[in-house]
Coordinates of C-alpha atoms in Angstrom, one line a residue:
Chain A
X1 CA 20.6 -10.8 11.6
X2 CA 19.6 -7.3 12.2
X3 CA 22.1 -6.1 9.8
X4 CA 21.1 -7.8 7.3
X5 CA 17.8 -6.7 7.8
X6 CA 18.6 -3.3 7.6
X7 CA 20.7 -3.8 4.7
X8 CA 17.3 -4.9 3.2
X9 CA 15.6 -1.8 4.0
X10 CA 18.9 0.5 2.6
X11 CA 18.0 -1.4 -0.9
X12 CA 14.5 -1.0 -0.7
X13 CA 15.0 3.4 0.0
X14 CA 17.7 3.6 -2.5
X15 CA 15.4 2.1 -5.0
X16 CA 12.8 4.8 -3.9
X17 CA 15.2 7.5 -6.1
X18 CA 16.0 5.7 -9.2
X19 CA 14.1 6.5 -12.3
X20 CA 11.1 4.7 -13.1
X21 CA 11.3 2.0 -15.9
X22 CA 7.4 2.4 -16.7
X23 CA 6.2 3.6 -20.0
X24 CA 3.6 5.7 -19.5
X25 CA 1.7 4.1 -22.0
X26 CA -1.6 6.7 -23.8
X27 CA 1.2 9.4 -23.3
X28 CA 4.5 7.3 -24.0
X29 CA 4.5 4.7 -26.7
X30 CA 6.9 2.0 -26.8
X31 CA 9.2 1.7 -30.4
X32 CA 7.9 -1.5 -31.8
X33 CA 10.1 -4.1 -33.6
X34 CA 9.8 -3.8 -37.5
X35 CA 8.1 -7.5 -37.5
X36 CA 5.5 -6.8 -35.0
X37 CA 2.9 -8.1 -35.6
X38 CA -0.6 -5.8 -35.3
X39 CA -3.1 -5.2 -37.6
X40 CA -3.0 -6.2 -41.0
X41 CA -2.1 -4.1 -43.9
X42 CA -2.8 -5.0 -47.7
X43 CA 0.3 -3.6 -49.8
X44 CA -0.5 -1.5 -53.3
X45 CA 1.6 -1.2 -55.4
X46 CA 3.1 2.1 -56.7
X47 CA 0.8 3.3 -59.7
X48 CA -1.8 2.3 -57.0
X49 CA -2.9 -1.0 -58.0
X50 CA -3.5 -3.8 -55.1
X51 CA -1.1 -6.3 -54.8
X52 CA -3.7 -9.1 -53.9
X53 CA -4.9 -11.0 -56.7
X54 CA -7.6 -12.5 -55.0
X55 CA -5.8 -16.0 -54.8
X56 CA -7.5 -16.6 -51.2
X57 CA -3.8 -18.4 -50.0
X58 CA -4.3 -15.9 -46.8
X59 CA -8.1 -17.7 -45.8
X60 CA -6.7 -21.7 -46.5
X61 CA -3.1 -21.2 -44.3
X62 CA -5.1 -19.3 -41.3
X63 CA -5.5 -21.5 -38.4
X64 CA -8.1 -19.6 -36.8
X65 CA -10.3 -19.1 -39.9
X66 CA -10.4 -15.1 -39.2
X67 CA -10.2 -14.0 -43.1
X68 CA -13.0 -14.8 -46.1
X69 CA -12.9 -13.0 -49.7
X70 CA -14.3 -13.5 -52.4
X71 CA -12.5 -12.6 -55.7
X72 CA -13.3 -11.2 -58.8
X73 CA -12.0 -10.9 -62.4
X74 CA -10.2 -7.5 -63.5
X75 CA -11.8 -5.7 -66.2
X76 CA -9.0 -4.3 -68.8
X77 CA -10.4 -1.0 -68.6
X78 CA -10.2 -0.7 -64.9
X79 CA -7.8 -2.9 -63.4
X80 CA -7.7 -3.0 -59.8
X81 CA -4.7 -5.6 -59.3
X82 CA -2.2 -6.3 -62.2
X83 CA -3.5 -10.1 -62.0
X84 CA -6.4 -11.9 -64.2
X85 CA -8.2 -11.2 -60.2
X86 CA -8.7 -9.4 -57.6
X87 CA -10.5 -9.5 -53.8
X88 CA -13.8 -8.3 -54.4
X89 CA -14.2 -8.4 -50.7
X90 CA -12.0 -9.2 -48.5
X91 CA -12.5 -9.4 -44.5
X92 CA -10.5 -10.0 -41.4
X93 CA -12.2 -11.1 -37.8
X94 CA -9.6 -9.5 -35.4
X95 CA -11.8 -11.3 -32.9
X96 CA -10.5 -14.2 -34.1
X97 CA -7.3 -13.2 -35.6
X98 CA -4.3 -14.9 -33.7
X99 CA -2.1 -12.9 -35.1
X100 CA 0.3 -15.9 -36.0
X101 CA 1.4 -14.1 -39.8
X102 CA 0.6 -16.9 -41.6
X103 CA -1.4 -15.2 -43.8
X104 CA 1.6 -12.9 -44.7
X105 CA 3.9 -15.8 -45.3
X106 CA 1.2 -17.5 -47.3
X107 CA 0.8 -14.6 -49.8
X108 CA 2.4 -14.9 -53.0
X109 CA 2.3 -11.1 -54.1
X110 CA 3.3 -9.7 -50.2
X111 CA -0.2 -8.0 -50.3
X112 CA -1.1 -8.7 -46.7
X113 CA 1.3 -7.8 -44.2
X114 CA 0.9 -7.8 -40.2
X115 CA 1.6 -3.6 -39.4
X116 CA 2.4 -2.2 -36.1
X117 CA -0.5 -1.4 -35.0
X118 CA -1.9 -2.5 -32.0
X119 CA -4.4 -0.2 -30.3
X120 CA -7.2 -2.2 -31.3
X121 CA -10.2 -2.1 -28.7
X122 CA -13.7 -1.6 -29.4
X123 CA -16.9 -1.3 -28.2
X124 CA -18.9 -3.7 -30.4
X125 CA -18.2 -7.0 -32.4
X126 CA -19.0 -6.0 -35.6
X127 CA -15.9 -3.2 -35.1
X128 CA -14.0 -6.1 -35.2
X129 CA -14.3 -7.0 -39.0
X130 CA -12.2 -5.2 -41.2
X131 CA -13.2 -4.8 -44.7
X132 CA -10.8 -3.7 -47.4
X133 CA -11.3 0.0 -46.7
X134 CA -9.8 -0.8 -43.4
X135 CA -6.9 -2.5 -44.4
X136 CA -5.3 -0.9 -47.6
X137 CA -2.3 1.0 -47.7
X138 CA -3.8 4.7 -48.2
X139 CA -1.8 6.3 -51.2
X140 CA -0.5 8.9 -48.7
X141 CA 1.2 6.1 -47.0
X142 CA 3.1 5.2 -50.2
X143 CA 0.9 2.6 -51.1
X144 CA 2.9 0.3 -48.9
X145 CA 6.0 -0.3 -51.4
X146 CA 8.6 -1.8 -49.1
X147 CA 11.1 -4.7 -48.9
X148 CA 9.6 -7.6 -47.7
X149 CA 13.1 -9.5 -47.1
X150 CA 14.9 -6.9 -45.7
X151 CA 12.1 -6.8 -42.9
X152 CA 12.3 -10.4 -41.9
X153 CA 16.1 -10.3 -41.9
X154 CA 15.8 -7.7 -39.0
X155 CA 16.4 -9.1 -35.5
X156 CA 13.4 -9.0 -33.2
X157 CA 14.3 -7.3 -30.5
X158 CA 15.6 -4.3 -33.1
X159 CA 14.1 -0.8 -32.5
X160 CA 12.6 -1.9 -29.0
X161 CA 13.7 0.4 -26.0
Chain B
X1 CA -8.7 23.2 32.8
X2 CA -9.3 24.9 35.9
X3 CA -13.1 25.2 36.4
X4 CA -13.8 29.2 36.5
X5 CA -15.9 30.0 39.3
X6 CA -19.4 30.6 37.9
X7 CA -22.0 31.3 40.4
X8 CA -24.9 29.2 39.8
X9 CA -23.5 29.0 36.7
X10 CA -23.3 24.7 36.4
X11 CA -24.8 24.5 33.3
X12 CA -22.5 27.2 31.7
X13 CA -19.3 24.6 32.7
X14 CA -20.9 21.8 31.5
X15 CA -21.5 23.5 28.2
X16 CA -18.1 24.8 28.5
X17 CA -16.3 21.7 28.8
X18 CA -18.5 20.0 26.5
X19 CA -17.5 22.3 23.6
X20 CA -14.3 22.3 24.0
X21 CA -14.5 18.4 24.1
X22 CA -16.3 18.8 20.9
X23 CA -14.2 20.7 19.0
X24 CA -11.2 18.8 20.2
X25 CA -12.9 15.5 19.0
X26 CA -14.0 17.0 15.7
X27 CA -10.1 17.7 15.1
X28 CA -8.8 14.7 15.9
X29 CA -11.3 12.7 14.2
X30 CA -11.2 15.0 10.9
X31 CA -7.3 15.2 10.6
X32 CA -7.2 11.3 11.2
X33 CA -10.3 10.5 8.9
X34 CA -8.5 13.2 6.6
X35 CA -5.0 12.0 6.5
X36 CA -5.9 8.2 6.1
X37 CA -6.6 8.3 2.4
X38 CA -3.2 10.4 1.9
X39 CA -1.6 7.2 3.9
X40 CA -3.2 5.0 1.7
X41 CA -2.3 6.6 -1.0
X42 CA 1.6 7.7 0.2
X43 CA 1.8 3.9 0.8
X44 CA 0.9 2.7 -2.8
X45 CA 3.2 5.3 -4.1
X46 CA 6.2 5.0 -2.1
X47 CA 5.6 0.6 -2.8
X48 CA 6.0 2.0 -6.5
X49 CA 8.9 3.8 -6.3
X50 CA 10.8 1.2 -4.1
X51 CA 9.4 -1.1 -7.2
X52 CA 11.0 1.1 -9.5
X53 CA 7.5 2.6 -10.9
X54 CA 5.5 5.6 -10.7
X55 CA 2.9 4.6 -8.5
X56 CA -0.9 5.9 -8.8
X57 CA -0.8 8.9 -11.2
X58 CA -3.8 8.7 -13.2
X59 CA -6.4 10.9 -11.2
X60 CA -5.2 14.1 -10.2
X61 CA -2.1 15.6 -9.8
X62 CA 0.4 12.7 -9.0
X63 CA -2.1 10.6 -8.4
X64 CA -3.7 13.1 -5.8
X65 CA -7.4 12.6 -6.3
X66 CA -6.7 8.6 -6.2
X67 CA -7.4 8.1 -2.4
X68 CA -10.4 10.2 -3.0
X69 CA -12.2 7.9 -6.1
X70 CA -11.0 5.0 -4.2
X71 CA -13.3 6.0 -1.4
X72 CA -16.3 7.0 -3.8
X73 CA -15.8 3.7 -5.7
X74 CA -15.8 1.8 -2.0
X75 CA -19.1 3.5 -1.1
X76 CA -21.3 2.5 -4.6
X77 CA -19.9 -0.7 -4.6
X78 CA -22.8 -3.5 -4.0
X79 CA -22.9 -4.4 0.0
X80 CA -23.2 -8.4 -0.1
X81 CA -24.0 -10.6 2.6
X82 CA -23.7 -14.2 2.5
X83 CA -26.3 -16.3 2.4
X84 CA -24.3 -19.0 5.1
X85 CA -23.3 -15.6 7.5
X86 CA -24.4 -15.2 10.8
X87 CA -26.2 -11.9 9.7
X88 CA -26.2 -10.3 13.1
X89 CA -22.4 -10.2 13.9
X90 CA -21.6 -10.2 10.2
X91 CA -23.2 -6.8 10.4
X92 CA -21.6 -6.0 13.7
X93 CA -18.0 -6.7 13.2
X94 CA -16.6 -4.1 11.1
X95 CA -18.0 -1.4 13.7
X96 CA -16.2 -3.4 16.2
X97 CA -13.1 -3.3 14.7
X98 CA -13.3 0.6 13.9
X99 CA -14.3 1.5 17.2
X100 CA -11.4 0.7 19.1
X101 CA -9.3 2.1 16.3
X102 CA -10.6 5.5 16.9
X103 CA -11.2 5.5 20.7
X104 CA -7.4 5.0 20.9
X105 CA -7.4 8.6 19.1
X106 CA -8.3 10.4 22.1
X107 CA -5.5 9.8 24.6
X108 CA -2.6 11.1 22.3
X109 CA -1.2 14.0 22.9
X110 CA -0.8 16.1 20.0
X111 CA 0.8 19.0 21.3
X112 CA 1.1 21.5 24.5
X113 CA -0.8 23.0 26.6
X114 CA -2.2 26.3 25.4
X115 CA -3.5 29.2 26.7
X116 CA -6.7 30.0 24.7
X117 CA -9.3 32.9 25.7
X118 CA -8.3 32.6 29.5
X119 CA -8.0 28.9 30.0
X120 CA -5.8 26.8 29.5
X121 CA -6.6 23.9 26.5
X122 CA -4.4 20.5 26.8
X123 CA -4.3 19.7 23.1
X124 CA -5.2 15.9 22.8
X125 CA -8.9 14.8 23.4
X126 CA -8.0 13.6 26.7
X127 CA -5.5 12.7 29.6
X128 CA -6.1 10.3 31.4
X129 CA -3.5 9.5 33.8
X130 CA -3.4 6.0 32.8
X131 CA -3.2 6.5 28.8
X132 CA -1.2 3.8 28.1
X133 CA -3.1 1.6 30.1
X134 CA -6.3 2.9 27.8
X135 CA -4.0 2.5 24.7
X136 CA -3.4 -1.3 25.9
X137 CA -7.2 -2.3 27.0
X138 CA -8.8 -0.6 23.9
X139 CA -5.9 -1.7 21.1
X140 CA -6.8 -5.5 22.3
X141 CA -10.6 -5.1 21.9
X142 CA -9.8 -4.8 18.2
X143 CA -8.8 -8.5 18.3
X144 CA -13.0 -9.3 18.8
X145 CA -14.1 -7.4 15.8
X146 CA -11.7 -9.6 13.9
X147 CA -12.1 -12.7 15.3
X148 CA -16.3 -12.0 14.9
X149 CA -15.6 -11.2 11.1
X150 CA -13.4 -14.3 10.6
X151 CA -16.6 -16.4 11.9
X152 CA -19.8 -14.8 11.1
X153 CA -18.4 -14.7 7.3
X154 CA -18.5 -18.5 7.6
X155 CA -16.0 -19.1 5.3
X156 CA -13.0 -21.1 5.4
X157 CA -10.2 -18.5 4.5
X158 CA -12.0 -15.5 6.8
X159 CA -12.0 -18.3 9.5
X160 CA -8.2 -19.2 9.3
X161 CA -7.3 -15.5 9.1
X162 CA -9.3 -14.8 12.4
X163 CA -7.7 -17.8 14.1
X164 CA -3.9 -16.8 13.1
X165 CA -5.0 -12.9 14.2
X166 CA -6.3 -14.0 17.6
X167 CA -3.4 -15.9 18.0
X168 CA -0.8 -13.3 17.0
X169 CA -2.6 -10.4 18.5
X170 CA -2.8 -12.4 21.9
X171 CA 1.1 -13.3 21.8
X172 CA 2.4 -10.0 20.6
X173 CA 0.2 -8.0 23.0
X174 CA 2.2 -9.2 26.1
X175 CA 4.9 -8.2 24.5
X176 CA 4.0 -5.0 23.6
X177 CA 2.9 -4.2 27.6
X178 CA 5.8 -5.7 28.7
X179 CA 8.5 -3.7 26.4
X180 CA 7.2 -0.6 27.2
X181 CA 7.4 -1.0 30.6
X182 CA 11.1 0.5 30.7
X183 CA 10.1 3.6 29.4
X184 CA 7.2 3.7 32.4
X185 CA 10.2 2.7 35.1
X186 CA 11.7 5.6 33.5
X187 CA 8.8 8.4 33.5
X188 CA 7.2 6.8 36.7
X189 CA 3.7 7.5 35.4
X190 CA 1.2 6.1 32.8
X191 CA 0.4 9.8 31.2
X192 CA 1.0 10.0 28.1
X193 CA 1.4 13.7 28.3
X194 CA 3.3 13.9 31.2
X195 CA 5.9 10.9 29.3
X196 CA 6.0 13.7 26.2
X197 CA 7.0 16.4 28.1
X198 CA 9.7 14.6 30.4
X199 CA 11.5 14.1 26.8
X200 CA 11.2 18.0 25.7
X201 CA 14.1 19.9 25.7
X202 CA 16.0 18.0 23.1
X203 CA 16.5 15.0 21.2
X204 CA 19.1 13.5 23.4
X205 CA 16.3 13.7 26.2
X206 CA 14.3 11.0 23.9
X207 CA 13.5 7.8 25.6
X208 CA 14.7 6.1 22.4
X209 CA 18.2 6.8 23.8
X210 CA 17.8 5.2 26.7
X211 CA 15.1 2.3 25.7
X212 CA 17.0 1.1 22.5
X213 CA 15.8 -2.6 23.3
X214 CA 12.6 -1.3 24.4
X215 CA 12.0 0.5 21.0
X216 CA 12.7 -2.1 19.0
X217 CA 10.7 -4.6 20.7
X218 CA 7.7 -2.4 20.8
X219 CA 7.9 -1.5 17.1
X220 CA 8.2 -5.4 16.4
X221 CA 5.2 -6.0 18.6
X222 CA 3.7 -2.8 17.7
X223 CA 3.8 -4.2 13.8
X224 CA 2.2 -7.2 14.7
X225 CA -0.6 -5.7 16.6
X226 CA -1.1 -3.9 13.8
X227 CA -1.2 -6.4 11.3
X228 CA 1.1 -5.1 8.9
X229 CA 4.0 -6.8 7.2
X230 CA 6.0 -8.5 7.9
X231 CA 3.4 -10.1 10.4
X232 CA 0.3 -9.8 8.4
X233 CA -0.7 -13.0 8.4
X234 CA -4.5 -12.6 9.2
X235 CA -4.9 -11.0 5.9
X236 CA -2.2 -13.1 4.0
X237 CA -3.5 -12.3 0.3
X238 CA -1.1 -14.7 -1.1
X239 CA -2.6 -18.0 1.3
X240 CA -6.2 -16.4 2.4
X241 CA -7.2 -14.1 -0.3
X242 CA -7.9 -11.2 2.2
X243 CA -8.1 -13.0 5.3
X244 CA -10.7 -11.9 8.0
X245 CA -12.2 -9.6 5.5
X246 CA -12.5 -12.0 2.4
X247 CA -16.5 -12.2 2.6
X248 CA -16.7 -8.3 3.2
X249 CA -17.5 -5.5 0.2
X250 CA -18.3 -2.0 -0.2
X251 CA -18.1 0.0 2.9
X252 CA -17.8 -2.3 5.7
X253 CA -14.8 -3.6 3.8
X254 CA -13.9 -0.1 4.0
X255 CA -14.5 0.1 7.4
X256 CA -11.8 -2.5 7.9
X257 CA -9.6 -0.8 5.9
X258 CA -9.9 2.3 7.2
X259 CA -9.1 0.9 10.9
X260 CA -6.0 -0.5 10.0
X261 CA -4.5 2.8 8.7
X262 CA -6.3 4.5 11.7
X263 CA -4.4 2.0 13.7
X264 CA -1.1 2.6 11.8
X265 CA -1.3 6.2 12.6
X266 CA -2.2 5.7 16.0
X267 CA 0.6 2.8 16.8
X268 CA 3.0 5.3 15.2
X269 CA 1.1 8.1 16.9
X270 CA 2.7 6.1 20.3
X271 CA 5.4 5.4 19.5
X272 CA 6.0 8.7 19.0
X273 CA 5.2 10.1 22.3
X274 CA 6.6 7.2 23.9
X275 CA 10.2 6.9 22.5
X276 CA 10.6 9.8 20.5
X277 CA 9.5 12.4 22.9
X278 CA 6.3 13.3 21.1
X279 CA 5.3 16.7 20.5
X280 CA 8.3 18.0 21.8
X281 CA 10.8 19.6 19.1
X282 CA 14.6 17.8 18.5
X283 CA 16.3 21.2 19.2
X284 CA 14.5 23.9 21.1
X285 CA 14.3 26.6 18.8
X286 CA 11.5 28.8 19.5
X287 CA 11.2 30.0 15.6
X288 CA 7.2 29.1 15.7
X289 CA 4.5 29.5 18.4
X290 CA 4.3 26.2 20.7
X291 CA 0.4 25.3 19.5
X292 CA 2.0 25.1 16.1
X293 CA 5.4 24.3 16.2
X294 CA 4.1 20.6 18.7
X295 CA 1.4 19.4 16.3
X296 CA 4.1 19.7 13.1
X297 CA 6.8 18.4 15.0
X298 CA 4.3 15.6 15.8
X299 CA 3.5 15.4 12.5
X300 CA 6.2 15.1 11.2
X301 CA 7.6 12.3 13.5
X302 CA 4.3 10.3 12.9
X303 CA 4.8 10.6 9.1
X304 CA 8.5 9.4 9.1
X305 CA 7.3 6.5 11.5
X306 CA 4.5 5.9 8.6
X307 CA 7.3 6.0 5.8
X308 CA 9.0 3.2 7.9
X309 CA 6.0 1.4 8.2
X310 CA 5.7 1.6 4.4
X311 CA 9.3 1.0 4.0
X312 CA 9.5 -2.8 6.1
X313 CA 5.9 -3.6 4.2
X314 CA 8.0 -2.9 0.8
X315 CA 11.0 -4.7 1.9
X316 CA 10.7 -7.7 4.2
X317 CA 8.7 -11.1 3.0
X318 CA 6.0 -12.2 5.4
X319 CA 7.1 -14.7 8.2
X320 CA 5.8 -18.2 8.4
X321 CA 3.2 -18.8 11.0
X322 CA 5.7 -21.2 13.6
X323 CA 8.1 -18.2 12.6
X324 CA 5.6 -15.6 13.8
X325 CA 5.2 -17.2 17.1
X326 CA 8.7 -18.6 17.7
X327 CA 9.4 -14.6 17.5
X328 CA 7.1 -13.6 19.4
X329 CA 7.5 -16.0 22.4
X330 CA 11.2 -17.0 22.1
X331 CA 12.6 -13.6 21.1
X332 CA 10.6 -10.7 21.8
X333 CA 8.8 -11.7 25.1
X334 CA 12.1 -12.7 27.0
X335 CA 13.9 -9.9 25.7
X336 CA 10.8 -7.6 26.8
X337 CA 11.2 -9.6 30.7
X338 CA 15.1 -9.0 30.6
X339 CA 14.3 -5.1 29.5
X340 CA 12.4 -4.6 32.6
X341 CA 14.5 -6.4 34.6
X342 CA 17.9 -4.3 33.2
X343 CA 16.1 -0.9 33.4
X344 CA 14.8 -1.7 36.8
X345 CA 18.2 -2.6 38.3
X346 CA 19.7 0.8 36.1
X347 CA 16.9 2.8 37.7
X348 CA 17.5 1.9 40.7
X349 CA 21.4 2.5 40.4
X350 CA 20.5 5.6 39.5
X351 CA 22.9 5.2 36.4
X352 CA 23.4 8.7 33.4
X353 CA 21.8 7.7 30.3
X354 CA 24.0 6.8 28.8
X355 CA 24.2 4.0 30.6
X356 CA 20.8 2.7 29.9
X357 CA 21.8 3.2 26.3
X358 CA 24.8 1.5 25.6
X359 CA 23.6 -1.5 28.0
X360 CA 20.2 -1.7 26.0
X361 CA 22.6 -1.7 22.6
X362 CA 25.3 -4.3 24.1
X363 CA 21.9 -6.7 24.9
X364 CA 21.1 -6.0 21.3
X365 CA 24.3 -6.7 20.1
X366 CA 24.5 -9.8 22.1
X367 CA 21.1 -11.6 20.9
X368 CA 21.7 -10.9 17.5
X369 CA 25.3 -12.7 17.7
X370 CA 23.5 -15.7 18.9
X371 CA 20.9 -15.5 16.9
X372 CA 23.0 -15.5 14.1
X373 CA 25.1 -18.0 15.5
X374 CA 22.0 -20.4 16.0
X375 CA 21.1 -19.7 12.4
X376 CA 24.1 -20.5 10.7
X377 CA 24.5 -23.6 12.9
X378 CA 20.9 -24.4 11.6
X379 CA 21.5 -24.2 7.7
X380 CA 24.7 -26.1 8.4
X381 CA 23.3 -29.3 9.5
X382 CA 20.8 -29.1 7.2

């Protein structure tokens, strides 16, 4: 019995010299899996134009009820999407955001995508709604042109440490 | 001390002695009030890194400052009484569970005699010649704080956390007085300083060597007294949210919580003058001046006591209650009866000591076959 009871303790002070497995998160960052699922992006395309068209697919498949827009018609001279429309205003409630990507799968034109970001607090609720200046690729970015298929073929656990 | 002769001079002792007392007190009670937030916080950082995680490291170097804002959040945190408690030894408890915790202080030796300024200064608060007698009556006053705080909080958890403290601190302090009493057949006196020095001049001179049994038992008892794991069972988090101390907040909780690291230190504090000769260093070296080279060598003996302390807590689960007590009356208090009874016959054969430490071992060896045994023949059947 006592033995064994030491033999406890002997775990217990080797594990006093391993490395820690904690990631020290403000400082350290864990490498998030290409699907995961943050805070939303909306895709342009690569002349600049938005990809949404305004179609409001996103607002009808979410469960939670989290985005509203309201669409408006493109003008020839100044189109803002290469559709007839385009989201005149368009809003996402993290606050009530689930973060379930149906919105993503929803969208016809890949406009809205879930992006990696996840540091999200806030102080007040109206932080919380994101308008379209929040969410759209800046051009810097590169307006958000990527493979949408090639993403979902990645396994999950891909890129995590 | 040896009282100078002052003519006429009475009130010149008295002052004497009385600042000497003070400055001795003021030490003691600042490096124990000083080092008990660094305990704290050694303990949450060495349960991190036997969790495999850094521990405390946000304030501070390494964490440093932690044990510091801990205190400061402790002391502006609202003080609530209940509306059901008995207000008068709701407000009393706490200071009767700190007291006793720091009373204890004053009878351990710390170090040697020195010679300061033409008189000779005993370094430890006091010495009486029946310390560990003290160390024994004050210890089990502790019990009343807790019991008082278990019922004035009138609540159900503090209640069943004082009941299964007053029972464990009842069984387990027989068997603390009763394991130590090998090392007392051995020094043939209760003075804690005279025990210390009987071990100097060596480690092989520590009464661990010759009271293995006896060392194990008291540190067994000596972690139940103390409430700590594996034998917490008055605070339990997991059963009784916080035990004793459940309906307690701000600064009388802290009280509590600083008297159980005070009593960690002092029950490690013991055993070190007890078993591992105290002050006294391993291997006479003479490298530092004795008034320095004792208190380190105490020091450091307390501290790696501490880490052990830290080091069960991290490992071992908490016993059951009828596991607690079968323990403590089936195992350790016959073992502590048949430790007397060994040493006495040994002492009185006047046996080397080795002796004393190979029987103590064999008696070791022997219970923990047929403990085993019993076990085993236990999980067979069912």
């Amino acid at each position: 019995m006592l033995l064994e009871f030491l033999k406890g303790l002997a775990v217990t002070f080797r594990h006093i010299f391993k490395p820690h497995i904690t990631v020290l998160y403000p400082e350290q960052k864990r490498v998030d899996a290409p699907i995961f699922r943050g805070k939303h992006k909306l895709n342009r395309y690569a002349d600049g134009q938005e990809r949404c068209v305004g179609c409001a697919l996103c607002a009808s498949a979410c469960p939670s009820e989290a985005i509203y827009l309201e669409a408006a018609e493109n003008t020839p001279e100044h189109p803002v999407s290469p559709g007839e429309r385009y989201a005149e205003l368009y809003q996402i409630n993290l606050l009530r955001c689930i973060f379930c990507g149906y919105c993503e799968e929803a969208c016809p034109e890949n406009a809205i995508v879930l992006g990696p970001e996840y540091e999200l607090a806030g102080t007040r609720r109206e932080e919380f709604v994101m308008n379209k200046e929040d969410m759209l690729v800046k051009p810097e970015e590169g307006f958000g042109e990527y493979d949408v298929e090639a993403v979902h073929e990645l396994p999950a656990t891909e890129g995590l440490p | 001390m040896p009282l100078r002769n002052y003519p006429n001079w009475g009130l010149l002792v008295m002052l004497e002695l009385f600042l000497i007392s003070a400055i001795k007190i003021a030490f003691v009670v600042g490096v124990a009030l000083g080092a008990m937030p660094f305990v704290v916080l050694f303990e949450r950082k060495l349960l991190g890194w036997i969790q495999v995680r850094p521990g405390p490291n946000r304030v501070g170097p390494w964490g440093l400052l932690q044990c510091i804002v801990d205190g400061i959040k402790l002391f502006f945190k609202e003080e609530i009484i209940p509306d059901q408690a008995d207000k008068p030894l709701y407000l009393l408890a706490p200071a009767l569970v700190v007291i006793p915790a720091f009373l204890v202080l004053a009878i351990i030796p710390f170090g040697p005699t020195v010679h300061v300024l033409g008189r000779d200064i005993n370094m430890s608060v006091t010495d009486l010649n029946i310390g560990i007698l003290f160390f024994f009556a004050i210890a089990s006053l502790g019990v009343y704080g807790i019991v008082i705080a278990g019922w004035s909080s009138n609540n159900k958890y503090s209640l069943l956390g004082a009941m299964r403290s007053s029972a464990q601190m009842l069984s387990y302090e027989i068997s603390l007085g009763l394991s130590v009493v090998g090392v007392l057949l051995l020094a043939g006196t209760f003075d804690l300083r005279t025990i210390a020095e009987q071990q100097a001049g060596g480690f092989w001179h520590w009464y661990i060597f010759q009271q293995p049994l006896g060392f194990v038992l008291f540190l067994a008892a000596g972690f139940a007294e103390t409430n700590r794991l594996p034998f917490d069972l008055p605070e339990a988090e997991t059963e009784l949210t916080g035990g004793y101390h459940t309906e307690y907040s701000s600064m009388k909780f802290a009280m509590f919580f600083i008297s159980e690291y005070i009593n960690i230190m002092t029950m490690s504090a013991i055993v070190t003058t007890l078993y591992l000769g105290g002050w006294t260093a391993p291997i006479e070296h003479g490298l530092l001046p004795p008034w320095l080279a004792g208190p380190l060598w105490f020091g450091a003996k307390v501290f790696v006591l501490i880490f052990f302390f830290i080091l069960i807590r991290g490992t071992w689960p908490r016993l059951r209650y009828d596991q607690l007590m079968a323990f403590g009356w089936k195992i350790v208090l016959p073992l502590a009866l048949a430790n007397i009874i060994l040493t006495a016959c040994l002492v009185a054969l006047d046996s080397p000591w080795w002796v004393f430490c190979l029987a103590g071992l064999a008696v070791i060896f022997v219970i923990d076959r047929i403990v085993t045994m019993l076990r085993r023949s236990t999980l067979r059947a069912a």
